[in-house]
Amino acid sequence: MKINQLLRKTIIAPIGLLLFPLYTFSQLTKQQVRNLTAFSKVYGYVQYFHPSDESKLGAWDNIAINGSQFVLNAKNDAELIDQLNSIFQPIAPSAEVYPSGKKVAFNLKKITPANLNGYREISWQHLGFNLFSGFMDRPYYSIKLNRVSPFEQRNDIQTPLIGHIEVSKYQGMTYEYSVEARKTDQTFKQKASFNFSDASNQSNRTKTPVNEDQNQRYHFKGKIGDSTRMISFNLKTNLGIPIALDQSSFKIIDGKNTYPIPVQRSDLNVVEAKKHIQQVVLELRTDTDLPLYEQHLNIGDYIDKELVTGIRFLMPMVLYGNDTATYPVANHLKQTERIPNLVTKNHFSKSGSEFREVRLADVIILWNILKHSFPYWQDVKVAPEKILEEALQAVSKPQSTAAFLQTIKRMSAPYQDAHMFNYIKDWKEEIYSAPISLIKIKDQIMVKDLLSNDLGNLILPGDVILELDKIPVRKKVDSLMNFFSGSTQSRTIYALPGLVQGKQGDSIRIKIERNQEIKDIVLPANLPPQAFTPGNSGYIQRNNGWINPDTYYFDPGRNGVDSNNIKILKTAKSIIFDFRGYVKDQSISTDLIEAIIKDTLVANRIFTPKILYPDYQNISYQENVETYIPNRANSITGKLVFLTDESAISAAESLLGLVKDFNLGTIMGSPTAGTNGDINIAVLPGNLVFYYSGNLVKNSDGSKHHLKGVIPDIYSTQSRESITKREDLMLLKAVEFLKKESEFLKK
């Protein structure tokens, strides 16, 4: 998945909580772990599944920071229950934390207004989790049914209504645009409105309800700007609204005279348009968010969960709400009197992780995101509560920013998701590496390449690493792998660079074996490290080109499938595509697949979870169907071989999976990383950025892809001999395979 980093504006809202005492930074007691576990669970249940209007997006970071500190001082269960209700009842007035011995039954009457006129059922629908990270558009959405989100709806489009019209001679005059609207689906009952806005006059904004029963023409007036040369009318709407617009008309009004203007598109000079085009937007919106899917909860649905032994939590998941509030409404005055406001520190800066309360909050927030939306729980072998407790204990102690990031990495490891990685925005750790790269062949770690010309014969490709700083290399690899999430094969390649890393100027002491001779050497840590190294890097990496008159080599890790490359690929009798590593062009799956298929290809392998219930229970999925249509103009007909290994991940696996599932070529190498699908991104207090897989991805036949990866048709890896000779054994075997195939076809 291609990752473009955009800035996120963190919303900070005050939350009233008791001032908490200062704690010594020591290991949490059993009671404190119990307190934080109960708090963490209620936090997730209320944030993601309680539909009250009191639950505001901008408040949740502060609730995690301050609430976690508030409950730390509870000395027993009675105090803990009282504190949890104090924190969450202002947000979820219909929810209750109570002792298990107390008989508490769900009472529908308590959440039902005396008069239901004007009330509708409010509940959450999640398609994945929308984490509002601000990085980029993610295909994940979270809405409350019968409510309006402050964020744009899914499937938004903006399209021209009548294009650009020349209006230079009408500057300063009034215009009228009109359009006819008709409903194309009579079963659609949601109310909709036109929101009219003119960029040249910000005060010219009107809202016009759409007639639900019949076709109608709608009229919108504005003024041509004094410097306007062209005017354009655009429609912004949601693809799910079944209303069609046609019969557009445009006219100029000058006093009592009107002048109809043809609505055909005019030529547009883009440079001139920036200064002299008047943008008018007609936005078609429903009065509430459109449902994400048909399934939904019903009034009377609730959860009754055990938080910790002896304490339970009861919460309705559907509430009644009218135009102004959900029912029941919290008594804010009473809660404010009981819980004074807490002034926060600089918790949301890049140095926020210096504060213990921020580290605890980040663990709590992250744990809940994964607990309720992570799609591969069947592969998690550690209980969620154990993951939470270990992480809470770790971050409760004083930690540097670097150590905190390592704690989050260790917390991620049990989830076995190679898309999980994290960093602090605007913070960089000064790590350096010895000038060598490593490779694992069978059970040995050896030098793959030299990254400096100053090493002489001190160390050479093919040298086997035995020890690092007197620690057996396998023990050190196993230790480093605990800080990475994903399959065994992907964690290994992530861990290898860490074997020879340290602070700038550190001496890396290495014991090696070469020609049955054991040597101790010392290398300096003097190069910025490469955290991820593709299998075709270093001396193995080569430019696109002809290997022989019939066979062309193409590296999609550094090259897109553009028109110039397609021209060459079309002429080749055989092509070796090198998918060892990531791909440069995210559209390669579409461009290349459509160039090599003969018939339309339909794949059904990516699924987005429909989340209605907490704890990733009762999950169904939205199927994301992929359709590929042959591109006859770019048709590639040569024999195809695809090289790959564990460094191929995500977008590379998308293409290789189709090649494998639909027999589009021969795959040679070793299994890929086994992590695919769109990532989701969270930005947490202290500017901690966290990525994880938001989709469930299978092979096209429904079999398991996650962790297994794309299995090659022909297994092939480097050998110690090929590394020593600085040869690309996998490429040589691919050339040999194609030669034999060609000779066989000639017989």
XYZ file of C-alpha atoms in Angstrom:
747
model
C 0.000 0.000 0.000
C 1.459 3.373 -0.965
C 1.712 5.654 2.074
C 1.643 9.434 1.716
C 2.072 11.275 4.997
C -0.252 14.199 5.540
C -0.490 16.343 8.640
C -3.265 15.671 11.105
C -4.839 18.440 13.110
C -5.310 17.026 16.590
C -8.575 18.053 18.203
C -8.230 18.771 21.897
C -11.358 19.098 23.989
C -11.439 19.482 27.763
C -12.871 16.642 29.808
C -13.825 17.046 33.432
C -12.072 14.619 35.768
C -10.819 14.662 39.349
C -7.290 15.912 39.752
C -5.128 12.839 40.141
C -2.192 12.550 42.519
C 1.398 12.262 41.375
C 2.696 8.701 41.232
C 6.190 7.406 41.422
C 7.104 5.804 38.135
C 7.168 2.183 39.261
C 5.611 -1.082 38.261
C 1.839 -1.080 38.436
C 0.248 -2.925 41.316
C -2.288 -5.692 40.693
C -5.065 -3.295 41.684
C -3.819 -0.635 39.270
C -3.654 -3.146 36.414
C -7.183 -4.190 37.325
C -8.301 -0.559 37.374
C -6.735 0.241 33.994
C -8.075 -2.953 32.392
C -11.634 -2.108 33.447
C -11.201 1.489 32.303
C -9.753 0.397 28.957
C -12.681 -1.870 28.174
C -15.329 0.712 29.040
C -13.391 3.282 27.015
C -13.622 1.184 23.857
C -17.234 0.113 24.342
C -18.432 3.681 24.829
C -16.287 5.357 22.164
C -17.090 2.978 19.322
C -20.487 1.521 20.221
C -22.505 3.892 22.423
C -24.467 6.254 20.133
C -25.184 9.169 22.467
C -24.716 12.722 21.217
C -22.575 13.404 24.293
C -19.819 11.265 22.758
C -17.704 13.799 20.849
C -14.776 12.804 18.640
C -12.439 15.505 19.912
C -12.751 14.496 23.565
C -11.487 10.917 23.426
C -7.741 11.552 23.551
C -8.131 13.556 26.736
C -10.495 10.981 28.206
C -7.815 8.327 27.723
C -5.076 10.533 29.193
C -6.968 11.871 32.184
C -9.304 8.963 32.809
C -6.473 6.449 33.036
C -4.809 8.603 35.703
C -8.065 9.096 37.582
C -8.690 5.359 38.037
C -5.132 4.625 39.152
C -5.936 5.851 42.657
C -8.916 3.513 43.197
C -8.018 1.381 46.218
C -10.802 -1.166 45.810
C -13.620 -2.215 43.499
C -16.179 0.073 45.100
C -14.007 3.126 44.379
C -13.217 1.855 40.881
C -16.895 1.402 40.006
C -17.692 4.869 41.322
C -14.847 6.442 39.341
C -15.732 4.640 36.093
C -19.325 5.829 36.333
C -18.068 9.348 37.081
C -15.960 9.333 33.910
C -18.358 7.721 31.466
C -21.915 8.576 32.537
C -21.551 12.198 31.316
C -20.854 10.637 27.904
C -23.069 7.551 28.142
C -25.811 8.429 30.644
C -27.676 5.199 29.900
C -24.670 2.953 30.691
C -23.669 1.577 34.081
C -20.663 -0.107 35.682
C -21.790 -2.348 38.547
C -20.567 -5.170 40.830
C -21.281 -8.662 39.519
C -23.169 -9.573 42.667
C -25.719 -6.827 42.073
C -28.738 -7.741 39.970
C -28.924 -5.235 37.130
C -31.194 -5.970 34.191
C -31.515 -4.036 30.970
C -34.596 -1.809 31.171
C -35.878 -0.545 27.829
C -38.241 1.890 29.541
C -35.307 3.861 30.963
C -34.129 4.778 27.465
C -37.568 5.302 25.910
C -39.088 8.821 25.848
C -42.715 9.165 26.956
C -43.632 10.449 23.484
C -41.775 8.995 20.493
C -42.956 11.612 18.004
C -39.909 12.991 16.177
C -37.576 10.315 17.542
C -35.521 7.908 15.445
C -33.240 5.014 16.371
C -29.568 5.993 16.641
C -26.807 3.382 16.457
C -23.302 2.932 15.119
C -22.345 1.347 11.819
C -18.666 0.743 11.088
C -17.123 -0.411 7.826
C -13.715 -0.965 9.300
C -12.947 1.942 11.639
C -12.722 5.541 10.460
C -9.923 6.785 12.715
C -9.939 10.326 11.280
C -6.136 10.319 11.107
C -6.016 13.033 8.448
C -3.307 11.197 6.490
C -5.276 10.318 3.380
C -8.592 8.930 2.340
C -8.984 5.449 3.763
C -11.722 3.030 2.635
C -13.048 2.793 6.189
C -16.144 4.556 7.508
C -17.906 5.061 10.832
C -21.323 6.688 11.099
C -24.290 6.910 13.413
C -27.515 5.993 11.698
C -30.010 8.870 11.597
C -27.297 11.375 12.425
C -25.061 13.652 10.321
C -21.314 13.182 10.561
C -19.153 16.324 10.621
C -17.097 14.611 7.929
C -17.954 14.027 4.308
C -19.863 10.915 3.408
C -18.316 8.008 1.546
C -18.401 7.761 -2.243
C -18.423 11.526 -2.659
C -17.986 12.750 -6.215
C -17.744 16.184 -7.777
C -18.615 16.464 -11.454
C -19.408 19.287 -13.894
C -23.095 20.007 -14.446
C -22.794 22.173 -17.559
C -19.081 22.821 -17.917
C -17.542 26.286 -18.368
C -19.542 29.147 -19.893
C -18.110 32.367 -21.315
C -19.669 35.277 -19.374
C -17.171 38.163 -19.820
C -19.813 40.545 -21.199
C -22.213 39.867 -18.310
C -19.918 40.894 -15.447
C -21.852 42.361 -12.525
C -25.202 40.995 -13.747
C -27.471 38.454 -12.065
C -27.545 34.872 -13.315
C -30.023 32.065 -12.761
C -29.170 28.392 -13.023
C -31.992 25.869 -12.954
C -32.089 22.092 -13.069
C -34.724 19.382 -12.902
C -34.420 16.696 -10.238
C -36.145 13.344 -10.237
C -35.950 10.383 -7.894
C -34.787 7.177 -9.581
C -35.624 4.881 -6.654
C -39.057 5.415 -5.128
C -38.185 3.251 -2.105
C -35.560 5.791 -1.024
C -37.225 7.718 1.813
C -34.427 9.871 3.218
C -34.892 13.597 2.915
C -32.418 15.418 0.697
C -31.517 19.035 0.072
C -29.582 21.163 -2.410
C -26.886 23.301 -0.792
C -26.074 26.094 -3.238
C -22.776 28.001 -2.876
C -21.033 30.545 -5.087
C -17.273 30.898 -4.592
C -17.380 34.585 -5.584
C -19.899 35.418 -2.886
C -19.527 33.478 0.350
C -22.782 34.900 1.693
C -24.681 33.417 -1.245
C -25.448 30.059 0.334
C -28.927 28.563 0.304
C -30.469 25.255 1.297
C -33.418 23.965 -0.709
C -35.234 20.727 0.253
C -35.786 18.300 -2.611
C -39.429 17.458 -3.320
C -39.786 13.761 -2.529
C -42.937 12.995 -4.478
C -42.511 14.406 -7.966
C -40.131 15.844 -10.525
C -39.445 19.500 -9.977
C -37.315 22.296 -11.408
C -35.074 24.111 -8.941
C -33.787 27.665 -9.449
C -30.617 29.196 -8.018
C -29.524 32.829 -8.394
C -26.184 34.569 -8.075
C -24.104 37.390 -9.464
C -21.396 37.288 -12.134
C -18.147 38.591 -10.614
C -16.639 41.863 -11.859
C -13.533 40.032 -13.184
C -15.203 36.752 -14.142
C -14.602 35.477 -17.665
C -16.065 32.012 -17.256
C -18.471 30.382 -14.850
C -18.735 26.670 -14.052
C -21.465 24.707 -12.276
C -20.459 21.562 -10.414
C -22.410 18.913 -8.575
C -21.022 17.491 -5.347
C -22.955 14.535 -4.012
C -22.899 10.982 -2.761
C -23.203 8.128 -5.230
C -25.757 6.469 -2.977
C -28.409 9.190 -3.401
C -30.823 7.988 -6.146
C -31.698 11.397 -7.578
C -30.958 12.270 -11.213
C -30.461 15.809 -12.508
C -31.154 16.881 -16.103
C -32.591 19.684 -18.247
C -30.081 22.248 -16.991
C -30.550 25.853 -18.093
C -28.626 29.076 -17.570
C -29.714 32.662 -18.134
C -28.622 36.197 -17.414
C -31.036 38.623 -15.763
C -30.586 42.344 -16.496
C -33.420 44.254 -14.908
C -36.608 43.025 -16.543
C -34.767 41.356 -19.413
C -33.507 37.785 -19.447
C -30.989 36.257 -21.839
C -30.861 32.435 -22.152
C -27.267 31.237 -22.617
C -26.446 27.917 -24.321
C -25.057 25.458 -21.787
C -22.501 23.718 -23.991
C -18.942 23.525 -22.693
C -16.533 26.338 -23.717
C -12.786 26.086 -24.237
C -10.923 26.678 -20.995
C -7.465 28.153 -20.549
C -6.325 26.553 -17.281
C -3.936 29.375 -16.368
C -6.611 31.993 -16.946
C -9.146 29.878 -15.095
C -7.236 30.137 -11.844
C -7.809 33.877 -11.820
C -10.999 34.420 -13.737
C -13.233 31.371 -13.379
C -16.189 31.522 -11.009
C -16.877 28.176 -9.315
C -20.454 27.432 -8.336
C -21.219 24.244 -6.417
C -24.597 22.604 -6.100
C -24.276 20.090 -3.291
C -26.899 17.350 -3.006
C -27.039 15.995 0.526
C -29.313 13.847 2.648
C -30.353 15.148 6.063
C -28.617 12.198 7.737
C -25.701 9.986 6.722
C -26.592 7.224 4.303
C -26.368 3.731 5.822
C -23.129 1.925 5.058
C -24.955 -1.392 4.614
C -28.319 -3.022 5.305
C -27.505 -4.721 8.613
C -28.192 -2.607 11.683
C -28.947 -2.881 15.371
C -32.417 -2.370 16.824
C -33.725 -0.595 19.885
C -33.384 -3.014 22.767
C -29.965 -4.325 21.710
C -27.432 -4.015 24.516
C -24.211 -5.482 25.878
C -23.574 -6.774 29.395
C -19.845 -7.453 29.644
C -17.493 -8.551 32.386
C -14.735 -5.946 32.682
C -12.670 -7.794 35.273
C -13.686 -10.523 37.669
C -16.407 -9.081 39.909
C -17.229 -5.987 37.801
C -19.625 -5.784 34.859
C -20.740 -3.141 32.372
C -24.251 -2.701 30.962
C -24.773 -0.459 27.929
C -27.553 -0.032 25.359
C -26.236 0.024 21.799
C -29.249 1.801 20.304
C -30.837 5.011 21.591
C -33.760 7.164 20.543
C -32.830 10.605 19.274
C -34.685 13.623 17.921
C -33.280 16.605 16.052
C -31.627 18.025 19.150
C -30.432 15.184 21.398
C -30.303 11.506 22.138
C -32.339 10.191 25.061
C -31.638 10.237 27.979
C -29.699 13.512 28.134
C -26.841 13.719 30.635
C -27.057 16.034 33.622
C -23.943 18.050 32.778
C -24.327 20.468 35.692
C -24.386 17.678 38.248
C -21.358 16.007 36.721
C -19.419 19.280 36.492
C -20.012 19.951 40.170
C -18.725 16.493 41.020
C -15.741 16.401 38.656
C -13.650 19.580 38.236
C -11.821 20.253 34.991
C -8.267 18.990 34.662
C -5.662 21.171 32.975
C -3.576 19.036 30.648
C 0.116 19.281 29.893
C 1.686 19.453 26.444
C 0.371 15.974 25.716
C -0.085 16.337 21.979
C 3.403 17.488 20.976
C 6.114 15.246 19.562
C 7.567 15.044 23.080
C 4.259 13.896 24.533
C 5.562 10.377 25.088
C 7.752 11.794 27.864
C 4.605 11.819 30.008
C 3.569 8.571 31.622
C -0.122 9.380 31.199
C 0.352 9.782 27.425
C 2.102 6.443 27.118
C -0.672 4.724 29.079
C -3.324 6.474 26.990
C -1.679 5.454 23.720
C -1.633 1.821 24.779
C -5.306 1.987 25.807
C -6.413 3.697 22.584
C -4.385 1.407 20.341
C -5.473 -1.740 22.166
C -9.127 -0.820 21.675
C -8.712 0.002 17.990
C -7.240 -3.443 17.387
C -9.578 -5.254 19.767
C -12.657 -4.089 17.887
C -11.485 -3.749 14.266
C -8.433 -5.931 13.577
C -9.488 -8.534 10.972
C -7.051 -11.359 11.798
C -7.877 -12.243 15.382
C -7.906 -15.927 14.454
C -4.118 -15.648 14.066
C -3.527 -13.909 17.409
C -2.386 -16.542 19.907
C -2.127 -14.224 22.926
C -5.182 -13.169 24.975
C -6.090 -9.477 24.503
C -5.943 -8.851 28.257
C -2.396 -10.210 28.426
C -1.298 -7.947 25.552
C -2.829 -4.985 27.385
C -1.331 -5.788 30.787
C 2.195 -6.308 29.460
C 2.089 -3.066 27.491
C 0.667 -1.075 30.421
C 3.369 -2.391 32.734
C 6.075 -1.530 30.218
C 4.988 2.070 29.563
C 4.295 2.811 33.246
C 8.060 2.916 33.822
C 10.221 5.850 32.702
C 10.986 5.488 28.998
C 12.732 7.456 26.311
C 10.869 8.075 23.068
C 12.916 5.358 21.380
C 12.128 2.861 24.140
C 8.434 3.773 23.973
C 8.370 3.030 20.242
C 10.006 -0.326 20.955
C 7.301 -1.066 23.516
C 4.597 -0.360 20.942
C 6.426 -2.612 18.478
C 6.519 -5.411 21.036
C 2.835 -4.859 21.748
C 2.188 -5.271 18.001
C 4.076 -8.532 17.579
C 1.324 -10.965 18.699
C -1.015 -9.637 15.996
C 1.240 -11.063 13.238
C 0.555 -8.223 10.803
C 3.498 -6.935 8.749
C 1.534 -3.749 8.021
C 1.981 -2.806 11.690
C 4.654 -0.195 12.159
C 4.885 3.043 14.099
C 6.811 6.272 14.464
C 6.592 9.678 16.121
C 5.832 12.523 13.719
C 8.697 15.011 13.418
C 10.986 12.861 15.597
C 13.878 10.786 14.319
C 16.155 8.474 16.226
C 19.834 8.652 15.295
C 20.576 5.037 14.412
C 23.501 3.919 12.278
C 24.537 0.632 10.742
C 27.702 -1.238 9.919
C 28.307 -1.012 6.151
C 27.053 -4.508 5.279
C 23.713 -6.082 4.406
C 22.688 -9.536 5.602
C 20.673 -12.441 4.260
C 19.278 -15.623 5.812
C 19.896 -18.774 3.785
C 18.513 -21.937 5.344
C 19.517 -21.620 9.012
C 22.507 -19.358 8.502
C 22.871 -15.581 8.618
C 25.499 -14.390 6.188
C 26.814 -11.254 4.546
C 24.906 -10.481 1.357
C 26.679 -7.320 0.223
C 29.232 -4.712 1.229
C 27.992 -1.129 1.452
C 31.445 0.460 1.575
C 34.553 0.224 -0.602
C 36.822 0.595 2.430
C 36.357 -2.868 3.917
C 38.911 -4.729 1.801
C 38.921 -8.417 2.699
C 37.956 -7.749 6.302
C 34.514 -9.126 5.577
C 33.127 -10.548 2.321
C 29.816 -11.669 0.802
C 29.163 -15.251 1.874
C 30.812 -14.860 5.294
C 28.616 -16.569 7.899
C 27.800 -14.545 11.029
C 28.245 -16.602 14.201
C 28.139 -14.031 16.997
C 27.496 -10.332 17.507
C 28.995 -8.751 20.614
C 29.551 -12.300 21.925
C 25.854 -13.177 21.578
C 24.984 -16.142 19.296
C 23.450 -14.728 16.140
C 20.339 -16.937 16.255
C 19.603 -15.812 19.808
C 19.946 -12.187 18.762
C 17.731 -12.684 15.698
C 15.048 -14.363 17.809
C 15.176 -11.479 20.281
C 14.853 -8.845 17.548
C 11.964 -10.694 15.897
C 9.914 -10.095 19.063
C 9.737 -6.429 18.063
C 8.178 -7.034 14.660
C 4.717 -8.105 13.627
C 3.951 -10.366 10.683
C 4.797 -13.779 9.297
C 7.998 -15.571 10.249
C 9.495 -14.841 6.839
C 8.714 -11.115 6.965
C 9.834 -10.671 10.584
C 13.165 -12.255 9.721
C 14.015 -9.742 7.011
C 12.879 -6.869 9.260
C 15.088 -8.134 12.088
C 18.300 -8.685 10.090
C 19.320 -5.002 9.743
C 19.073 -4.599 13.518
C 21.871 -7.093 14.064
C 24.493 -4.563 12.999
C 22.938 -1.311 14.189
C 23.955 1.070 16.950
C 24.709 4.679 17.688
C 26.957 6.601 15.326
C 30.567 5.588 15.907
C 29.732 2.406 17.841
C 31.921 -0.621 17.200
C 30.010 -3.701 16.034
C 31.951 -6.809 17.113
C 31.292 -9.770 14.839
C 32.486 -13.371 14.781
C 32.422 -14.824 11.276
C 33.222 -18.099 9.535
C 34.883 -18.145 6.090
C 36.313 -21.281 4.473
C 36.023 -23.104 7.815
C 38.135 -20.416 9.472
C 36.734 -18.430 12.437
C 37.580 -14.739 12.642
C 36.718 -11.881 15.027
C 36.278 -8.510 13.328
C 35.082 -5.048 14.289
C 32.993 -2.819 12.001
C 31.994 0.803 12.640
C 28.330 1.892 12.768
C 28.707 4.740 10.298
C 25.886 4.458 7.737
C 22.200 5.381 8.019
C 20.393 2.024 8.179
C 17.999 0.545 5.657
C 15.046 -0.750 7.646
C 13.649 -2.682 4.692
C 15.841 -4.195 1.993
C 14.308 -5.756 -1.138
C 15.662 -9.124 -2.191
C 17.058 -7.693 -5.429
C 19.010 -4.873 -3.792
C 22.761 -4.307 -3.884
C 24.809 -5.990 -6.582
C 21.781 -8.136 -7.510
C 19.825 -5.047 -8.506
C 19.901 -4.404 -12.247
C 18.357 -2.034 -14.739
C 15.608 -2.999 -17.136
C 17.057 -4.587 -20.232
C 17.491 -7.533 -22.561
C 19.089 -10.576 -20.966
C 19.242 -12.257 -24.339
C 17.572 -11.532 -27.705
C 14.302 -13.143 -26.550
C 14.125 -12.352 -22.820
C 13.573 -8.959 -21.208
C 14.154 -8.186 -17.519
C 11.819 -5.694 -15.811
C 12.034 -4.391 -12.240
C 8.666 -2.941 -11.068
C 10.282 -1.865 -7.805
C 11.869 1.091 -9.604
C 9.804 1.356 -12.787
C 6.165 1.935 -13.614
C 4.353 0.219 -16.462
C 4.155 3.320 -18.635
C 3.570 3.496 -22.391
C 7.291 3.425 -23.238
C 7.875 0.303 -21.166
C 4.763 -1.353 -22.584
C 6.106 -0.879 -26.131
C 9.229 -2.857 -25.236
C 7.416 -5.535 -23.217
C 5.072 -6.205 -26.156
C 8.037 -7.167 -28.324
C 9.556 -9.714 -25.907
C 9.065 -13.453 -26.379
C 9.631 -13.888 -22.648
C 9.771 -11.482 -19.710
C 11.169 -11.824 -16.198
C 9.341 -9.507 -13.785
C 11.320 -9.022 -10.577
C 8.888 -8.669 -7.676
C 11.453 -9.022 -4.913
C 10.451 -6.018 -2.842
C 7.778 -3.357 -3.022
C 6.417 -1.856 -6.243
C 6.878 1.720 -7.345
C 3.547 2.154 -9.129
C 0.404 1.340 -7.151
C -1.588 0.959 -10.355
C 0.621 -1.855 -11.606
C -1.955 -4.504 -10.700
C -4.458 -2.911 -13.049
C -2.038 -1.867 -15.797
C -0.042 -5.081 -15.964
C -2.845 -7.559 -15.300
C -5.022 -6.008 -18.000
C -2.063 -6.217 -20.399
C -1.461 -9.939 -19.837
C -5.014 -11.336 -19.591
C -7.019 -12.510 -22.598
C -10.454 -12.530 -20.971
C -12.154 -10.416 -18.303
C -10.916 -11.416 -14.867
C -13.027 -11.094 -11.717
C -11.433 -11.596 -8.299
C -13.120 -11.648 -4.916
C -10.438 -11.686 -2.242
C -10.554 -8.404 -0.262
C -13.147 -8.017 2.492
C -13.918 -5.037 4.730
C -15.434 -5.894 8.128
C -18.945 -4.674 8.916
C -18.647 -3.919 12.614
C -21.825 -3.573 14.663
C -20.777 -5.368 17.848
C -17.717 -4.934 20.076
C -14.845 -7.390 20.522
C -14.884 -8.248 16.797
C -17.935 -10.463 17.311
C -20.755 -11.302 14.849
C -18.720 -9.883 11.974
C -19.884 -9.944 8.378
C -17.933 -8.526 5.456
C -18.334 -6.273 2.465
C -16.886 -7.989 -0.581
C -14.663 -5.724 -2.662
C -14.915 -7.230 -6.126
C -12.029 -6.540 -8.530
C -12.729 -6.566 -12.264
C -9.966 -6.478 -14.858
C -10.731 -6.005 -18.572
C -8.147 -6.972 -21.212
C -6.285 -4.023 -22.681
C -5.954 -5.123 -26.303
C -3.802 -2.127 -27.238
C -1.227 -3.024 -24.558
C -1.436 -6.782 -24.926
C 1.689 -8.610 -23.711
C 1.889 -12.128 -25.126
C 5.338 -13.372 -24.120
C 6.088 -16.152 -21.656
C 6.112 -14.637 -18.165
C 8.174 -15.443 -15.078
C 7.746 -13.565 -11.799
C 10.585 -13.584 -9.267
C 9.618 -13.043 -5.646
C 10.552 -13.622 -2.023
C 9.610 -12.540 1.508
C 10.412 -8.898 0.723
C 7.349 -8.732 -1.592
C 4.479 -7.315 0.428
C 1.065 -5.715 0.006
C 0.770 -4.149 -3.478
C 3.316 -6.607 -4.857
C 1.259 -9.457 -3.412
C -1.903 -8.036 -4.976
C -0.479 -8.620 -8.438
C 1.313 -11.868 -7.622
C -1.861 -13.239 -6.059
C -3.747 -12.751 -9.314
C -0.898 -14.312 -11.281
C -1.001 -17.335 -8.972
C -4.781 -17.692 -8.706
C -5.434 -17.348 -12.443
C -2.297 -19.014 -13.860
C -1.041 -15.888 -15.627
C 2.620 -16.837 -15.432
C 5.194 -18.855 -13.510
C 6.197 -17.617 -10.055
C 9.711 -18.496 -8.911
C 11.312 -17.840 -5.551
C 10.089 -18.170 -1.971
C 6.779 -17.268 -0.234
C 5.935 -13.569 -0.029
C 5.361 -11.666 3.218
C 1.721 -12.687 3.609
C 0.294 -9.235 4.332
C -2.046 -7.489 1.932
C -5.004 -5.109 1.851
C -5.537 -1.437 2.595
C -3.880 -0.168 5.738
C -5.630 1.849 8.414
C -3.824 4.664 10.216
C -4.189 6.017 13.742
C -2.570 9.190 15.086
C -2.437 9.150 18.888
C -1.415 11.628 21.619
C 2.269 12.453 21.545
C 2.120 12.285 17.712
C 2.413 8.503 17.700
C 1.467 7.224 14.227
C 0.392 3.597 13.940
C -0.460 1.517 10.856
C -2.263 -1.831 10.620
C -4.214 -3.961 8.137
C -7.868 -2.958 7.970
C -9.021 -5.499 5.379
C -9.311 -9.259 5.496
C -7.555 -10.658 2.421
C -7.811 -14.214 1.104
C -6.728 -15.955 -2.049
C -9.266 -15.789 -4.868
C -10.420 -19.341 -4.139
C -11.176 -18.419 -0.511
C -8.088 -20.070 0.953
C -5.773 -18.386 3.442
C -3.327 -15.714 2.261
C -2.450 -13.965 5.526
C 0.931 -15.116 6.898
C 1.273 -17.770 4.172
C 1.784 -15.306 1.337
C 1.873 -16.154 -2.350
C 3.406 -19.607 -2.742
C 5.763 -19.864 -5.733
C 5.282 -22.461 -8.436
C 9.005 -23.176 -8.387
C 11.008 -22.706 -5.173
C 14.291 -20.899 -5.663
C 16.598 -18.976 -3.324
C 20.132 -17.699 -3.188
C 22.892 -20.020 -2.007
C 26.074 -19.366 -0.099
C 28.013 -20.099 -3.277
C 25.994 -17.608 -5.357
C 26.347 -14.941 -2.661
C 30.104 -15.520 -2.537
C 30.307 -15.217 -6.317
C 27.995 -12.170 -6.217
C 25.559 -13.860 -8.574
C 21.779 -13.628 -8.756
C 21.003 -17.346 -8.640
C 17.245 -16.803 -8.807
C 17.554 -14.795 -12.010
C 19.909 -17.376 -13.530
C 17.432 -20.147 -12.774
C 14.611 -18.108 -14.327
C 16.631 -17.683 -17.526
C 17.400 -21.406 -17.548
C 13.723 -22.229 -17.008
C 12.648 -20.053 -19.947
C 15.310 -21.597 -22.153
C 14.062 -25.111 -21.394
C 10.465 -24.021 -21.967
C 11.425 -22.573 -25.344
C 13.295 -25.723 -26.358
C 10.346 -27.881 -25.306
C 7.921 -25.827 -27.406
C 10.177 -26.161 -30.453
C 10.062 -29.964 -30.299
